[in-house]
Tab-separated table of C-alpha atoms in Angstrom:
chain	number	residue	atom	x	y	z
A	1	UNK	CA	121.967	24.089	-8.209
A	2	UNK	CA	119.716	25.752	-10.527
A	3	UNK	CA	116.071	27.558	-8.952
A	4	UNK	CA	114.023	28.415	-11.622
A	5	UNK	CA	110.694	30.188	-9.333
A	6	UNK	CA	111.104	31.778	-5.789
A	7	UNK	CA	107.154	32.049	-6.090
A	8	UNK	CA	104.338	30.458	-4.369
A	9	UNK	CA	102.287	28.294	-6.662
A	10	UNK	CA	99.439	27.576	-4.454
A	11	UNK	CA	96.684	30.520	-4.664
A	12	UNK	CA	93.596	31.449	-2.680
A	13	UNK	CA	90.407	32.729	-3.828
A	14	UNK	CA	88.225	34.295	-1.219
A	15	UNK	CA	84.907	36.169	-1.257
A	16	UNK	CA	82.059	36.944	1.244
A	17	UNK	CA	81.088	33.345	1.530
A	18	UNK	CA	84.075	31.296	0.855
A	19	UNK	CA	87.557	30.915	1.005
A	20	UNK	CA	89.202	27.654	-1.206
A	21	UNK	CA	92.593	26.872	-1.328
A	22	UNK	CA	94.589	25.909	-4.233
A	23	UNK	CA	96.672	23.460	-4.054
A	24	UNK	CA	100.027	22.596	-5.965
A	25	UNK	CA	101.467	19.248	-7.752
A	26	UNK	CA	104.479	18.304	-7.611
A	27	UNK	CA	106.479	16.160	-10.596
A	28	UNK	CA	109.364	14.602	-9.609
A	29	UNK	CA	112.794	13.029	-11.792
A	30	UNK	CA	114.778	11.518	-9.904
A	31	UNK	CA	118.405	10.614	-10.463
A	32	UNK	CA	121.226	9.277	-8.353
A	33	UNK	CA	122.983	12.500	-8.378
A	34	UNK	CA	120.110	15.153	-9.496
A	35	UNK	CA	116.469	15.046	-8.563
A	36	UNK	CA	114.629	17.324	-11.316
A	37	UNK	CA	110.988	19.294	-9.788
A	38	UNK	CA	108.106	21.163	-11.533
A	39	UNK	CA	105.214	22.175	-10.166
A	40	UNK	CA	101.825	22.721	-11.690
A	41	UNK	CA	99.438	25.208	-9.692
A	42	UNK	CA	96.557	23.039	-10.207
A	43	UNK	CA	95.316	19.793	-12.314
A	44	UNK	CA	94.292	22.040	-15.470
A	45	UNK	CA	97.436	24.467	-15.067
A	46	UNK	CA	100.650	23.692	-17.318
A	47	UNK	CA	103.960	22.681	-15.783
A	48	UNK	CA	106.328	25.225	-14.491
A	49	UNK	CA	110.259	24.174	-13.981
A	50	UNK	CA	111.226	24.531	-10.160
A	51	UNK	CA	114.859	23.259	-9.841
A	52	UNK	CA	117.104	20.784	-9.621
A	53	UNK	CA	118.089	19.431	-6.128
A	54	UNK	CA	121.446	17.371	-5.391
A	55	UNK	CA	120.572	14.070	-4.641
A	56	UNK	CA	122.729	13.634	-1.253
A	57	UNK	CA	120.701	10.423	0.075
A	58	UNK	CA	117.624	9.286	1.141
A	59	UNK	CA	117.319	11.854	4.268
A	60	UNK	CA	118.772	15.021	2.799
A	61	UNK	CA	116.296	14.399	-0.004
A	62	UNK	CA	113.406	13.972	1.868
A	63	UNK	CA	114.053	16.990	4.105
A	64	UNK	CA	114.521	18.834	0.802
A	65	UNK	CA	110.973	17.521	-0.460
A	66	UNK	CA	109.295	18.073	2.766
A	67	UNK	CA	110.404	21.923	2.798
A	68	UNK	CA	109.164	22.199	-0.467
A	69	UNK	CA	106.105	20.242	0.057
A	70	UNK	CA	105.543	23.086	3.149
A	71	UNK	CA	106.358	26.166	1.294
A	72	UNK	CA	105.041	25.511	-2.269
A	73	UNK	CA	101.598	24.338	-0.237
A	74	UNK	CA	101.775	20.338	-2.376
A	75	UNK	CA	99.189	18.507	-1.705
A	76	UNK	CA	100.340	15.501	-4.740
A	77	UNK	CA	103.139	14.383	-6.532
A	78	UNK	CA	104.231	12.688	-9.281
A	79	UNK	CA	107.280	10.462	-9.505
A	80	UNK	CA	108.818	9.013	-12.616
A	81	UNK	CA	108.847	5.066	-12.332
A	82	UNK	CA	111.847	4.002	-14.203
A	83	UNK	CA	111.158	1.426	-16.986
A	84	UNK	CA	113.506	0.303	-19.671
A	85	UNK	CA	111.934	0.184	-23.759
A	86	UNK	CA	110.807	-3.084	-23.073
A	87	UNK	CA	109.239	-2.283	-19.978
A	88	UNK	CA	110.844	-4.175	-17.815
A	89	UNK	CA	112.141	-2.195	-14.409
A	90	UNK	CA	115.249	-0.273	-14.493
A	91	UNK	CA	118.062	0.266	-12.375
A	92	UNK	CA	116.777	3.034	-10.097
A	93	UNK	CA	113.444	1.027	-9.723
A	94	UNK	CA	114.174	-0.047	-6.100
A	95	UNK	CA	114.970	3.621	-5.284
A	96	UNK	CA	112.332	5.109	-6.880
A	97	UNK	CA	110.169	2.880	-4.892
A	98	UNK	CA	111.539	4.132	-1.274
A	99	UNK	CA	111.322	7.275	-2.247
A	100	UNK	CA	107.467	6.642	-3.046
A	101	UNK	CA	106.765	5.137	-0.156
A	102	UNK	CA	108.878	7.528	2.342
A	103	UNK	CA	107.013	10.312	0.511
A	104	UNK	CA	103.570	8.742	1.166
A	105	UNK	CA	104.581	7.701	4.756
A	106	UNK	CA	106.361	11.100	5.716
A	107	UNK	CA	105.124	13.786	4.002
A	108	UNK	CA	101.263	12.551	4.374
A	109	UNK	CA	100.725	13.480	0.289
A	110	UNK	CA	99.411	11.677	-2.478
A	111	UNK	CA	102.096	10.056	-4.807
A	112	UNK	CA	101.460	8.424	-7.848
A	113	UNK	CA	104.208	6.813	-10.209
A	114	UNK	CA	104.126	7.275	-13.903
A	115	UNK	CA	106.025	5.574	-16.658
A	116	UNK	CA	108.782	7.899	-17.596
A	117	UNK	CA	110.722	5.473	-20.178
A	118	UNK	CA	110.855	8.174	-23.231
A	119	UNK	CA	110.861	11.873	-20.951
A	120	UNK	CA	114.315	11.719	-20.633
A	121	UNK	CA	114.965	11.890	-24.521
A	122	UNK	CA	112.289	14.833	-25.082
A	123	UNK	CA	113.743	16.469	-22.201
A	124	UNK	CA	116.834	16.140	-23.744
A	125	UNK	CA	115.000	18.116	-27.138
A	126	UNK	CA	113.565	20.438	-24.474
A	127	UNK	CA	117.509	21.027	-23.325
A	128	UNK	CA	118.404	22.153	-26.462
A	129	UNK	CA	115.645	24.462	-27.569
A	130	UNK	CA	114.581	25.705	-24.386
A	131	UNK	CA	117.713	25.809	-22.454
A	132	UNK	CA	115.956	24.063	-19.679
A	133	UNK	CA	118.207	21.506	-17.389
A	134	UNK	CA	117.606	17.687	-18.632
A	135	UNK	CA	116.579	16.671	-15.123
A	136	UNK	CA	113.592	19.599	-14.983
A	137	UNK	CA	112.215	19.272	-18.043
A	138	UNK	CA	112.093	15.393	-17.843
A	139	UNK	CA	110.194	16.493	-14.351
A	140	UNK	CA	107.845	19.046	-16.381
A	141	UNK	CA	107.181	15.818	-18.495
A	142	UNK	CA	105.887	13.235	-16.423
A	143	UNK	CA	103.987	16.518	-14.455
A	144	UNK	CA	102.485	17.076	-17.893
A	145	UNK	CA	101.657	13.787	-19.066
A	146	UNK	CA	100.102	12.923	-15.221
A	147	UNK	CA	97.591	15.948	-15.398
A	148	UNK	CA	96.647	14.888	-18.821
A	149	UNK	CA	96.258	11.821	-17.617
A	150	UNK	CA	93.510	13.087	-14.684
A	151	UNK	CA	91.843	15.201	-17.627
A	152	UNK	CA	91.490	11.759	-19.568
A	153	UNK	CA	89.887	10.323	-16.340
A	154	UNK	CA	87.516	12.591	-15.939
């Protein structure tokens, strides 16, 4: 599969009297057979792609994620919650939502879910200009539209 970044995203800053860890976020597509990832090195950094993981169940997955989670130093992620136009929930809802939970339960992380009914289409756009795989950049989009959304908050 494609790996965009064989770097570590989380960063420390240390002087005489401190030492503060930075940690990463983690945006998350996924799809039956492809689970797009981009990771952000903080809440005001942009979106990076990662890669694109083969979706080969429930375990595999999460052993993928949790490596990740390790190495990359995550300490949140963002999933895509699967809503049709209408917003009603779509087909991969009820995965989506074990994956959520196993993530929260396992992997002791924060997870939020965020609406991802249009990122599919601009990651589509993103394809084509960029040359970025559909299921990254849709996972660069709900990344990017979740720390905008913490910047809103604040």
């Amino acid at each position: 599969m494609f790996e965009f970044l064989n770097i570590k995203h989380s960063k420390l800053i240390q002087n005489s009297e401190f030492e503060i860890e930075i940690m990463s976020i983690l945006g998350i597509d996924y799809g039956v057979k492809r689970v797009g990832l981009a990771l952000a090195a903080s809440p005001i950094d942009l979106p990076l792609p990662y890669k694109v993981i083969a979706n080969k169940g429930e375990a595999a997955l999460l052993a993928e994620l949790k490596k990740i989670v390790e190495e990359e130093r995550v300490s949140e992620a963002v999933v895509g919650w699967p809503l049709t136009e209408s917003g009603e929930l779509g087909r991969e809802a009820a995965a989506v939502r074990r994956l959520v939970v196993s993530l929260r339960d396992q992997l002791s992380i924060k997870v939020e879910t965020l609406d991802e009914r249009y990122s599919s289409r601009l990651a589509d756009q993103m394809s084509q200009e960029q040359g970025v795989p559909r299921d990254v950049g849709a996972a660069m989009i709900i990344l990017d539209d979740y720390l905008k959304s913490l910047m809103i908050d604040k």
